[in-house]
CSV table of C-alpha atoms and ligand atoms in Angstrom, one decimal:
chain,number,residue,atom,x,y,z
V,68,MET,CA,-27.6,0.2,-7.9
V,69,SER,CA,-25.8,-3.1,-7.7
V,70,ARG,CA,-24.8,-4.3,-4.3
V,71,LEU,CA,-21.1,-4.0,-3.5
V,72,VAL,CA,-19.1,-6.9,-2.3
V,73,ILE,CA,-15.3,-6.3,-1.2
V,74,VAL,CA,-12.9,-8.8,-0.5
V,75,SER,CA,-9.4,-8.3,1.1
V,76,ASN,CA,-7.1,-10.2,3.3
V,77,ARG,CA,-7.8,-8.0,6.3
V,78,VAL,CA,-11.0,-6.5,7.1
V,79,PRO,CA,-11.1,-3.3,8.9
V,80,LEU,CA,-13.9,-4.0,11.4
V,81,PRO,CA,-15.4,-1.1,13.4
V,82,ASP,CA,-14.8,-1.1,17.0
V,83,GLU,CA,-17.6,-1.9,19.7
V,84,ASP,CA,-18.8,1.8,19.5
V,85,GLY,CA,-18.9,1.5,15.8
V,86,ASN,CA,-15.9,3.7,15.1
V,87,LEU,CA,-13.9,2.9,12.0
V,88,PRO,CA,-10.4,2.0,12.1
V,89,ALA,CA,-8.2,4.9,11.2
V,90,GLY,CA,-7.3,5.6,7.5
V,91,GLY,CA,-9.0,7.1,4.5
V,92,LEU,CA,-9.1,3.7,2.7
V,93,ALA,CA,-11.5,2.1,5.3
V,94,VAL,CA,-13.8,5.2,5.5
V,95,ALA,CA,-13.9,5.6,1.8
V,96,LEU,CA,-14.8,1.8,1.1
V,97,HIS,CA,-17.4,1.7,4.1
V,98,ALA,CA,-19.0,4.7,2.3
V,99,ALA,CA,-19.1,3.0,-0.9
V,100,LEU,CA,-20.6,0.0,0.6
V,101,LYS,CA,-23.3,2.0,2.5
V,102,LYS,CA,-24.1,3.8,-0.7
V,103,ARG,CA,-24.8,1.0,-2.6
V,104,GLY,CA,-26.9,-0.7,0.4
V,105,ASP,CA,-26.7,-4.0,2.0
V,106,GLY,CA,-22.9,-4.3,1.5
V,107,LEU,CA,-20.8,-7.2,2.1
V,108,TRP,CA,-17.0,-7.4,3.2
V,109,MET,CA,-15.2,-10.5,3.3
V,110,GLY,CA,-11.9,-11.5,4.4
V,111,TRP,CA,-9.5,-13.1,7.1
V,112,SER,CA,-10.5,-12.4,10.7
V,113,GLY,CA,-7.1,-12.0,11.7
V,114,LYS,CA,-7.3,-15.2,13.9
V,115,VAL,CA,-5.1,-18.3,13.5
V,116,ARG,CA,-6.3,-21.6,14.7
V,117,GLU,CA,-4.7,-25.0,14.7
V,118,ALA,CA,-7.6,-26.3,12.6
V,119,ALA,CA,-9.9,-23.4,11.1
V,120,PRO,CA,-13.4,-24.3,9.9
V,121,THR,CA,-13.6,-24.3,6.3
V,122,ASP,CA,-17.3,-24.6,5.8
V,123,HIS,CA,-18.8,-21.2,6.9
V,124,LEU,CA,-18.0,-17.6,7.2
V,125,ASP,CA,-18.6,-15.7,10.5
V,126,GLU,CA,-21.1,-13.0,10.1
V,127,LYS,CA,-21.3,-9.8,11.9
V,128,GLN,CA,-23.7,-7.0,10.9
V,129,ILE,CA,-22.6,-3.5,11.9
V,130,ASP,CA,-24.3,-0.3,10.5
V,131,GLY,CA,-25.9,-1.9,7.5
V,132,ILE,CA,-23.0,-3.7,6.4
V,133,THR,CA,-22.4,-7.6,6.6
V,134,TYR,CA,-18.9,-8.7,7.6
V,135,ALA,CA,-18.2,-12.2,6.7
V,136,LEU,CA,-15.0,-13.5,8.2
V,137,THR,CA,-13.0,-16.8,7.9
V,138,ASP,CA,-10.1,-17.7,10.5
V,139,LEU,CA,-7.3,-19.2,9.1
V,140,SER,CA,-5.5,-22.5,10.2
V,141,GLU,CA,-1.7,-22.4,11.1
V,142,SER,CA,-0.8,-24.0,7.7
V,143,ASP,CA,-2.7,-21.5,5.8
V,144,TYR,CA,-1.3,-18.7,7.7
V,145,ASP,CA,2.1,-19.8,7.3
V,146,GLU,CA,2.0,-20.9,3.5
V,147,TYR,CA,-0.4,-18.1,2.3
V,148,TYR,CA,0.1,-15.2,4.3
V,149,ALA,CA,3.7,-15.3,5.8
V,150,GLY,CA,4.6,-17.7,3.2
V,151,PHE,CA,3.7,-16.9,-0.6
V,152,ALA,CA,2.1,-13.6,-0.1
V,153,ASN,CA,4.8,-12.0,2.0
V,154,ARG,CA,7.8,-14.0,1.1
V,155,VAL,CA,7.4,-14.3,-2.6
V,156,LEU,CA,4.9,-11.9,-4.0
V,157,TRP,CA,5.8,-8.9,-1.8
V,158,PRO,CA,9.7,-8.9,-2.4
V,159,ILE,CA,9.3,-9.7,-6.0
V,160,PHE,CA,6.7,-7.2,-6.7
V,161,HIS,CA,9.0,-4.8,-4.9
V,162,GLY,CA,12.1,-5.6,-7.0
V,163,ARG,CA,13.8,-7.6,-4.3
V,164,LEU,CA,14.6,-10.7,-6.1
V,165,ASP,CA,17.2,-11.5,-3.7
V,166,LEU,CA,14.9,-11.8,-0.6
V,167,ALA,CA,12.3,-14.0,-2.3
V,168,GLU,CA,12.1,-17.5,-0.8
V,169,TYR,CA,10.2,-19.6,-3.0
V,170,ALA,CA,8.7,-23.0,-1.6
V,171,ARG,CA,6.3,-25.3,-3.5
V,172,LYS,CA,4.5,-25.8,-0.4
V,173,GLU,CA,3.8,-22.0,0.1
V,174,MET,CA,2.7,-21.8,-3.5
V,175,SER,CA,0.1,-24.4,-3.1
V,176,GLY,CA,-1.0,-22.9,0.3
V,177,TYR,CA,-1.6,-19.6,-1.6
V,178,PHE,CA,-3.7,-21.0,-4.1
V,179,ARG,CA,-5.6,-23.4,-1.6
V,180,VAL,CA,-6.6,-20.3,0.4
V,181,ASN,CA,-7.8,-18.5,-2.7
V,182,ARG,CA,-10.0,-21.5,-3.5
V,183,LEU,CA,-11.1,-21.5,0.2
V,184,PHE,CA,-12.1,-17.9,-0.1
V,185,ALA,CA,-14.1,-18.8,-3.5
V,186,ASP,CA,-15.9,-21.7,-1.9
V,187,LEU,CA,-17.0,-19.4,1.0
V,188,LEU,CA,-17.9,-16.6,-1.1
V,189,THR,CA,-19.6,-18.3,-4.1
V,190,PRO,CA,-23.0,-19.3,-2.3
V,191,ARG,CA,-23.2,-15.4,-1.3
V,192,LEU,CA,-23.0,-13.8,-4.6
V,193,LYS,CA,-26.1,-12.6,-6.6
V,194,ASP,CA,-25.7,-12.3,-10.4
V,195,ASP,CA,-25.8,-8.4,-10.4
V,196,ASP,CA,-23.3,-8.0,-7.5
V,197,LEU,CA,-20.2,-5.7,-8.0
V,198,VAL,CA,-17.1,-7.6,-6.4
V,199,TRP,CA,-14.2,-5.7,-5.7
V,200,ILE,CA,-11.1,-7.7,-4.7
V,201,HIS,CA,-8.0,-6.2,-3.1
V,202,ASP,CA,-4.4,-6.7,-3.3
V,203,TYR,CA,-1.7,-9.6,-3.9
V,204,HIS,CA,-3.0,-12.0,-1.4
V,205,LEU,CA,-6.0,-12.5,-3.6
V,206,ILE,CA,-4.9,-12.4,-7.2
V,207,PRO,CA,-6.5,-15.8,-8.0
V,208,LEU,CA,-9.8,-15.2,-6.6
V,209,ALA,CA,-11.8,-14.2,-9.7
V,210,GLU,CA,-10.4,-17.2,-11.3
V,211,GLU,CA,-11.7,-19.5,-8.7
V,212,LEU,CA,-14.9,-17.6,-8.6
V,213,ARG,CA,-15.6,-18.0,-12.6
V,214,ARG,CA,-14.8,-21.9,-12.0
V,215,ARG,CA,-17.5,-21.9,-9.6
V,216,GLY,CA,-19.9,-20.2,-12.3
V,217,VAL,CA,-19.8,-16.7,-10.9
V,218,THR,CA,-20.9,-14.6,-13.6
V,219,CYS,CA,-21.0,-11.1,-11.9
V,220,ARG,CA,-18.6,-8.3,-12.7
V,221,ILE,CA,-15.3,-8.5,-10.6
V,222,GLY,CA,-12.6,-5.9,-10.3
V,223,PHE,CA,-9.3,-6.1,-8.6
V,224,PHE,CA,-7.1,-3.2,-7.2
V,225,LEU,CA,-3.5,-4.0,-6.7
V,226,HIS,CA,-2.2,-1.8,-3.7
V,227,ILE,CA,1.6,-2.7,-4.4
V,228,PRO,CA,3.7,-2.1,-7.6
V,229,TRP,CA,3.4,-4.6,-10.7
V,230,PRO,CA,7.1,-5.4,-11.7
V,231,PRO,CA,8.9,-5.1,-15.0
V,232,SER,CA,8.7,-8.6,-16.8
V,233,ASP,CA,12.6,-9.6,-16.1
V,234,ILE,CA,11.5,-9.6,-12.4
V,235,LEU,CA,8.1,-11.1,-12.7
V,236,ILE,CA,9.4,-14.2,-14.9
V,237,ALA,CA,12.0,-14.9,-12.1
V,238,MET,CA,9.2,-16.0,-10.1
V,239,PRO,CA,8.6,-19.9,-10.8
V,240,VAL,CA,4.8,-19.6,-10.9
V,241,TYR,CA,4.4,-16.4,-12.7
V,242,GLU,CA,2.5,-17.7,-15.6
V,243,ARG,CA,-0.3,-18.8,-13.3
V,244,VAL,CA,-0.4,-15.4,-11.4
V,245,LEU,CA,-0.5,-13.7,-14.7
V,246,ARG,CA,-3.2,-15.5,-16.2
V,247,ALA,CA,-5.1,-15.4,-13.1
V,248,LEU,CA,-5.1,-11.7,-13.0
V,249,CYS,CA,-6.5,-11.4,-16.6
V,250,ALA,CA,-9.6,-13.3,-15.2
V,251,TYR,CA,-10.8,-9.9,-13.8
V,252,ASP,CA,-13.1,-7.4,-15.6
V,253,VAL,CA,-11.3,-4.5,-14.5
V,254,ILE,CA,-7.5,-4.5,-13.1
V,255,GLY,CA,-6.8,-1.2,-11.3
V,256,PHE,CA,-3.0,-0.4,-10.8
V,257,GLN,CA,-1.6,2.3,-8.7
V,258,THR,CA,0.4,4.2,-11.6
V,259,ASP,CA,0.8,4.6,-15.4
V,260,LEU,CA,4.2,2.7,-14.7
V,261,ASP,CA,2.7,-0.4,-13.3
V,262,LEU,CA,0.3,-0.8,-16.1
V,263,ALA,CA,3.0,-0.3,-18.7
V,264,ASN,CA,5.0,-3.0,-16.9
V,265,PHE,CA,1.8,-5.3,-16.8
V,266,GLU,CA,1.5,-4.7,-20.7
V,267,GLU,CA,5.1,-5.4,-21.1
V,268,CYS,CA,4.7,-8.8,-19.3
V,269,LEU,CA,1.7,-9.7,-21.6
V,270,ARG,CA,3.5,-8.7,-24.7
V,271,ARG,CA,6.8,-10.5,-23.7
V,272,GLU,CA,4.9,-13.6,-23.0
V,273,ASN,CA,2.9,-13.2,-26.2
V,274,VAL,CA,-0.4,-13.8,-24.4
V,275,GLY,CA,-1.9,-10.4,-25.4
V,276,GLY,CA,-1.8,-6.7,-24.8
V,277,GLN,CA,-3.6,-3.3,-25.0
V,278,VAL,CA,-6.0,-3.4,-28.0
V,279,GLU,CA,-7.5,0.1,-27.6
V,280,GLU,CA,-7.6,2.8,-24.8
V,281,ARG,CA,-8.0,1.0,-21.5
V,282,ILE,CA,-9.3,-2.2,-23.1
V,283,PHE,CA,-6.8,-5.2,-23.1
V,284,ARG,CA,-6.9,-8.6,-24.7
V,285,ALA,CA,-5.2,-11.7,-23.2
V,286,TYR,CA,-5.5,-15.3,-22.7
V,287,ASP,CA,-8.6,-15.2,-24.8
V,288,ARG,CA,-10.3,-12.6,-22.6
V,289,MET,CA,-11.1,-9.0,-22.9
V,290,PHE,CA,-10.7,-6.7,-19.9
V,291,VAL,CA,-10.3,-3.3,-18.8
V,292,ALA,CA,-7.0,-2.3,-17.1
V,293,GLY,CA,-5.9,1.5,-16.0
V,294,ALA,CA,-4.2,3.4,-13.4
V,295,PHE,CA,-6.3,4.5,-10.3
V,296,PRO,CA,-3.9,6.1,-7.9
V,297,ILE,CA,-5.2,5.6,-4.4
V,298,SER,CA,-5.3,8.7,-2.0
V,299,ILE,CA,-6.5,10.0,1.2
V,300,GLU,CA,-9.3,12.0,2.7
V,301,THR,CA,-7.4,15.1,2.0
V,302,ALA,CA,-9.7,17.7,3.5
V,303,GLU,CA,-10.5,15.8,6.5
V,304,PHE,CA,-6.8,15.3,7.1
V,305,ALA,CA,-5.8,18.8,6.8
V,306,GLN,CA,-8.6,19.7,9.2
V,307,LEU,CA,-7.2,17.1,11.7
V,308,ALA,CA,-3.7,18.5,11.3
V,309,GLU,CA,-5.0,22.0,11.9
V,310,VAL,CA,-6.8,21.0,15.2
V,311,ALA,CA,-3.7,18.8,16.3
V,312,ASP,CA,-1.4,21.9,15.9
V,313,THR,CA,-2.5,23.4,19.1
V,314,GLY,CA,-4.9,20.6,20.6
V,315,ASP,CA,-2.9,17.3,20.7
V,316,GLU,CA,-0.9,16.7,23.9
V,317,LEU,CA,1.8,14.5,22.2
V,318,VAL,CA,2.3,17.1,19.7
V,319,GLU,CA,2.5,19.9,22.1
V,320,SER,CA,5.1,18.0,24.2
V,321,THR,CA,7.0,17.2,21.2
V,322,LYS,CA,7.2,20.8,20.2
V,323,ASN,CA,8.1,21.9,23.7
V,324,SER,CA,11.2,19.2,23.5
V,325,LEU,CA,12.4,20.7,20.2
V,326,VAL,CA,12.2,24.4,20.9
V,327,GLY,CA,14.6,26.2,18.3
V,328,LYS,CA,15.2,22.9,16.4
V,329,HIS,CA,13.8,21.9,12.9
V,330,LEU,CA,12.0,18.5,13.0
V,331,ILE,CA,12.6,16.0,10.0
V,332,ILE,CA,10.0,13.2,10.1
V,333,GLY,CA,9.9,9.8,8.7
V,334,VAL,CA,6.8,7.5,9.1
V,335,ASP,CA,6.7,3.8,7.8
V,336,ARG,CA,5.9,0.3,8.7
V,337,LEU,CA,9.1,-1.6,9.6
V,338,ASP,CA,9.5,-2.9,6.0
V,339,TYR,CA,12.7,-3.3,3.9
V,340,SER,CA,10.8,-1.8,0.8
V,341,LYS,CA,10.5,1.6,2.7
V,342,GLY,CA,14.3,2.4,2.4
V,343,ILE,CA,14.7,3.1,6.2
V,344,THR,CA,18.4,2.1,6.6
V,345,HIS,CA,19.2,4.2,3.3
V,346,ARG,CA,17.3,7.2,4.7
V,347,ILE,CA,19.2,7.0,8.2
V,348,GLU,CA,22.6,6.9,6.2
V,349,ALA,CA,21.4,10.0,4.1
V,350,TYR,CA,20.6,11.8,7.5
V,351,GLU,CA,24.0,10.6,8.9
V,352,GLN,CA,25.9,12.1,5.8
V,353,LEU,CA,23.9,15.4,6.1
V,354,LEU,CA,25.0,15.9,9.7
V,355,ILE,CA,28.7,15.0,8.6
V,356,ASP,CA,28.4,17.4,5.5
V,357,HIS,CA,26.7,20.0,7.5
V,358,PRO,CA,28.1,20.0,11.1
V,359,GLU,CA,26.5,23.4,11.6
V,360,ARG,CA,23.2,21.7,11.5
V,361,ARG,CA,24.1,19.6,14.6
V,362,GLY,CA,22.0,20.4,17.5
V,363,ASN,CA,19.6,22.4,15.4
V,364,ILE,CA,17.7,19.6,13.8
V,365,SER,CA,16.1,16.3,14.9
V,366,PHE,CA,15.1,13.5,12.9
V,367,LEU,CA,11.9,11.5,14.1
V,368,GLN,CA,11.6,7.9,12.7
V,369,VAL,CA,8.2,6.4,13.8
V,370,THR,CA,8.2,2.6,12.6
V,371,PRO,CA,5.7,0.4,14.0
V,372,LYS,CA,6.8,-3.3,13.7
V,373,SER,CA,5.1,-5.3,10.9
V,374,ARG,CA,5.0,-9.1,9.9
V,375,SER,CA,7.4,-9.8,12.8
V,376,ASP,CA,7.2,-13.7,12.1
V,377,VAL,CA,8.5,-13.3,8.5
V,378,PRO,CA,12.4,-13.8,8.8
V,379,GLU,CA,13.4,-10.8,6.5
V,380,TYR,CA,11.4,-8.4,8.8
V,381,MET,CA,13.0,-9.7,12.0
V,382,ALA,CA,16.5,-9.3,10.3
V,383,MET,CA,15.6,-5.8,9.6
V,384,GLN,CA,14.4,-4.8,13.1
V,385,LYS,CA,17.9,-5.5,14.3
V,386,LYS,CA,19.7,-3.5,11.3
V,387,VAL,CA,17.7,-0.5,11.9
V,388,ALA,CA,18.1,-0.3,15.7
V,389,GLU,CA,22.0,-1.1,15.1
V,390,LEU,CA,22.2,1.8,12.5
V,391,ILE,CA,20.4,4.3,14.8
V,392,GLY,CA,22.7,3.3,17.8
V,393,ARG,CA,25.6,4.1,15.5
V,394,VAL,CA,24.3,7.5,14.4
V,395,ASN,CA,23.3,8.5,17.9
V,396,GLY,CA,26.3,7.2,19.5
V,397,SER,CA,28.8,8.7,16.8
V,398,LEU,CA,27.2,12.2,16.3
V,399,GLY,CA,25.1,12.8,19.3
V,400,THR,CA,26.0,14.9,22.4
V,401,ALA,CA,25.2,15.0,25.9
V,402,ASP,CA,22.3,17.4,25.3
V,403,TRP,CA,21.3,16.5,21.7
V,404,VAL,CA,20.3,13.0,20.2
V,405,PRO,CA,20.3,13.3,16.4
V,406,THR,CA,17.5,10.6,15.7
V,407,ARG,CA,14.6,9.8,17.8
V,408,TYR,CA,13.4,6.1,16.9
V,409,ILE,CA,10.0,4.7,18.1
V,410,ASN,CA,8.6,1.2,17.2
V,411,GLN,CA,4.9,2.0,17.8
V,412,SER,CA,2.2,3.4,15.8
V,413,LEU,CA,0.9,6.8,16.8
V,414,GLY,CA,-2.8,8.0,16.5
V,415,ARG,CA,-3.9,10.0,13.6
V,416,SER,CA,-4.3,13.2,15.4
V,417,ALA,CA,-0.6,13.0,16.6
V,418,LEU,CA,0.8,12.1,13.3
V,419,ALA,CA,-1.1,14.7,11.4
V,420,GLY,CA,0.0,17.4,14.2
V,421,LEU,CA,3.7,16.0,13.8
V,422,TYR,CA,3.6,16.1,10.0
V,423,ARG,CA,2.5,19.9,10.4
V,424,PHE,CA,5.3,20.6,12.5
V,425,ALA,CA,7.8,18.9,10.8
V,426,LYS,CA,9.9,21.2,8.3
V,427,VAL,CA,10.7,18.2,6.2
V,428,GLY,CA,8.8,15.0,5.4
V,429,LEU,CA,11.3,12.3,4.3
V,430,VAL,CA,9.3,9.7,2.4
V,431,THR,CA,12.0,7.6,0.6
V,432,PRO,CA,11.1,3.9,-0.1
V,433,LEU,CA,13.1,1.9,-2.4
V,434,LYS,CA,9.9,0.9,-4.1
V,435,ASP,CA,6.3,1.7,-3.0
V,436,GLY,CA,3.0,1.0,-4.7
V,437,MET,CA,1.8,4.7,-3.7
V,438,ASN,CA,2.9,5.7,-0.3
V,439,LEU,CA,0.0,7.6,1.5
V,440,VAL,CA,2.3,9.0,4.2
V,441,ALA,CA,3.6,11.6,1.4
V,442,LYS,CA,-0.1,12.6,0.7
V,443,GLU,CA,-0.7,13.0,4.4
V,444,TYR,CA,2.3,15.0,5.0
V,445,VAL,CA,1.2,17.5,2.1
V,446,ALA,CA,-2.5,17.5,3.5
V,447,SER,CA,-1.3,18.5,7.0
V,448,GLN,CA,0.9,21.4,6.1
V,449,ASP,CA,0.1,25.0,7.2
V,450,PRO,CA,-0.6,26.9,4.1
V,451,ALA,CA,1.2,29.8,5.4
V,452,ASP,CA,4.4,28.2,6.2
V,453,PRO,CA,4.4,24.8,4.6
V,454,GLY,CA,7.2,22.3,5.1
V,455,VAL,CA,8.9,20.4,2.3
V,456,LEU,CA,8.4,16.7,1.0
V,457,VAL,CA,11.4,14.8,0.1
V,458,LEU,CA,10.0,11.8,-2.0
V,459,SER,CA,11.6,8.8,-3.5
V,460,ARG,CA,11.1,8.6,-7.2
V,461,PHE,CA,10.4,4.9,-6.7
V,462,ALA,CA,7.2,5.8,-4.8
V,463,GLY,CA,4.1,5.7,-6.7
V,464,ALA,CA,3.2,9.1,-5.3
V,465,ALA,CA,6.0,10.6,-7.2
V,466,ARG,CA,4.0,10.3,-10.3
V,467,GLU,CA,1.5,12.9,-8.9
V,468,LEU,CA,3.2,15.2,-6.3
V,469,LYS,CA,5.2,17.3,-8.7
V,470,GLY,CA,6.1,19.9,-5.9
V,471,ALA,CA,8.1,17.5,-3.9
V,472,LEU,CA,12.0,17.4,-4.2
V,473,LEU,CA,12.6,13.9,-5.8
V,474,VAL,CA,15.3,11.8,-4.8
V,475,ASN,CA,17.0,8.5,-5.6
V,476,PRO,CA,17.1,6.9,-2.2
V,477,TYR,CA,20.1,4.6,-3.3
V,478,ASP,CA,22.3,7.8,-3.8
V,479,THR,CA,23.0,8.8,-0.1
V,480,GLU,CA,25.0,11.9,-0.9
V,481,MET,CA,22.2,13.3,-3.3
V,482,THR,CA,19.7,12.7,-0.8
V,483,ALA,CA,21.7,14.3,2.0
V,484,ARG,CA,22.1,17.4,-0.2
V,485,THR,CA,18.3,17.2,-1.0
V,486,ILE,CA,17.3,17.2,2.7
V,487,GLU,CA,19.6,20.4,3.1
V,488,GLN,CA,18.0,21.9,0.2
V,489,ALA,CA,14.6,21.3,1.8
V,490,LEU,CA,15.6,22.6,5.1
V,491,SER,CA,16.9,25.9,3.7
V,492,MET,CA,14.1,26.5,1.0
V,493,PRO,CA,12.8,29.9,1.0
V,494,LEU,CA,9.3,30.4,2.0
V,495,GLY,CA,7.8,31.6,-1.4
V,496,GLU,CA,9.1,28.4,-3.1
V,497,ARG,CA,7.7,26.4,-0.4
V,498,ARG,CA,4.5,27.8,-0.7
V,499,GLU,CA,4.4,27.3,-4.6
V,500,ARG,CA,5.4,23.9,-4.5
V,501,TRP,CA,3.0,23.0,-1.5
V,502,ARG,CA,-0.1,24.6,-3.2
V,503,ALA,CA,0.4,22.8,-6.6
V,504,MET,CA,0.5,19.3,-4.5
V,505,MET,CA,-2.4,20.3,-2.3
V,506,ASP,CA,-4.7,21.5,-5.2
V,507,HIS,CA,-4.1,18.2,-6.8
V,508,LEU,CA,-5.0,16.2,-3.8
V,509,LEU,CA,-8.0,18.0,-2.7
V,510,VAL,CA,-9.5,16.8,-6.3
V,511,HIS,CA,-7.8,13.5,-6.3
V,512,ASP,CA,-8.8,12.3,-3.0
V,513,VAL,CA,-9.8,8.7,-1.7
V,514,ASN,CA,-13.5,9.2,-2.5
V,515,HIS,CA,-12.4,10.1,-6.3
V,516,TRP,CA,-10.3,7.0,-6.3
V,517,CYS,CA,-13.0,4.8,-5.0
V,518,GLU,CA,-15.6,6.2,-7.0
V,519,ASP,CA,-13.7,6.2,-10.4
V,520,PHE,CA,-12.7,2.6,-9.9
V,521,LEU,CA,-16.4,1.6,-9.3
V,522,ALA,CA,-17.7,3.8,-12.2
V,523,THR,CA,-15.3,2.0,-14.3
V,524,LEU,CA,-16.3,-1.4,-13.1
V,525,THR,CA,-20.1,-0.6,-13.4
V,526,SER,CA,-19.9,0.9,-16.9
V,527,GLU,CA,-17.3,-1.0,-18.9
V,528,LYS,CA,-18.5,-4.0,-20.9
V,529,PRO,CA,-17.7,-7.1,-19.0
V,530,GLY,CA,-14.9,-9.4,-20.3
V,531,GLN,CA,-15.7,-11.9,-22.9
V,532,ARG,CA,-15.0,-15.1,-20.9
V,533,SER,CA,-13.5,-18.0,-22.2
V,534,GLU,CA,-14.8,-21.3,-21.6
V,535,ASP,CA,-11.5,-22.1,-19.9
V,536,TYR,CA,-12.3,-20.2,-16.9
V,537,LEU,CA,-15.4,-22.6,-16.3
V,538,LEU,CA,-13.2,-25.8,-16.6
V,539,ASP,CA,-10.8,-26.7,-13.5
V,540,PRO,CA,-7.5,-27.2,-15.1
V,541,THR,CA,-5.8,-28.1,-11.6
W,230,F6P,O1,0.6,-2.1,1.3
W,230,F6P,C1,0.1,-3.3,1.1
W,230,F6P,C2,-0.6,-3.6,2.3
W,230,F6P,O2,-1.3,-5.0,2.3
W,230,F6P,C3,-1.7,-2.7,2.7
W,230,F6P,O3,-2.8,-2.9,2.3
W,230,F6P,C4,-1.6,-3.0,4.4
W,230,F6P,O4,-2.1,-2.0,5.1
W,230,F6P,C5,-0.1,-3.2,4.6
W,230,F6P,O5,0.2,-3.9,3.4
W,230,F6P,C6,0.2,-3.9,5.9
W,230,F6P,O6,0.4,-5.4,5.6
W,230,F6P,P1,-0.2,-6.5,6.5
W,230,F6P,O7,-1.7,-6.9,6.3
W,230,F6P,O8,0.7,-7.7,6.1
W,230,F6P,O9,0.2,-6.2,8.1
């Protein structure tokens, strides 16, 4: 079996006791690395230095896996991570042209860091390695590896959405990004809609398209592209929630503080794509339309801060805090606070237990590649008395979770009505909807996702590489 090499911007390192960071993705990828033996995971160490070394990777061997890490210099961090990745690709791929801040300096920093990753990784690769590169930070990496003569199979998984062509081509450097993506042997998207958008981009630009089932031709290369919806460790998460229901202190004290009240829960990184302000407005609308609910429900929004040195995220922190203050100030009473808002992350056990206790899970992003909170909420439910998932139709998860109540988060009144529908849904309907989603998630869990992608990367014919990729056109 070929060795697996994973490359991602952040690397989920085990702690000193060998425990993996929380989250199914880290666990599934570590399992895949170990299964294939002698695995390698390369990425950014998370450290930023005035001038970072560019000639070697820091290596750590933990539990049979080699972690090869590089620090980033301040300018690399500013231009590649905080700049092009998170102020251009992130907003554009989430349909927010209004928030994209395009600067030529940042674009060149993005390609420079991808060249640095390629320089550092190339000497470590063997011909029969399987290389799996993750996410929008590293789209140009395969092209750079090919230019350095790397011939092994290289796959890519995009964790965020792929935009429609009208949005993509508004990005001044879109052609380089689109072309770079086509240097992979297998490209994985979250949903069929992302895949269709990608194909539309190729056709509109007249550079290629799909030639047969899953096989694409573009820029004089053949490659595989498909939808590989990411998922969670469903059975393990369900088990965690069951235990946390009675065995987690925070869950216990939260329940005690909400006796006789229904909990509605939202959990998101503080990110404008998550639709947090729209969600609070919908909740406010519900309280206006249904005064009888006041005092009887409580909305808990758990929102760890994220990317705080990117200006759009700083602005958002202020906006959400002000809105929560408005709702609590205008609708709260001396003995009832409508919204509990916390800027901290909670442990997995507490989250699982709170999901299970919540009557309604509100997952209403304006755009999201998948959204694993939606899947975790479903997995956490008590089969005898499950809660209801209210899910944005713009989350990738909406393509799979057919038992959710789908909403358009831009439609505040309709979202408010849907939350009310969820709160008053009869038990029989709740069970039926939940069962369909849970059955799907038990089969389509994160291991299924991982194995499906790797089986495709292993079995499909590698692309017919154009000589172009062996030349350096820059
Ligand atoms: O959803 C995309 C993603 O990059 C995830 O892979 C990651 O967990 C999340 O965003 C957090 O982003 P960052 O690494 O910028 O904190």
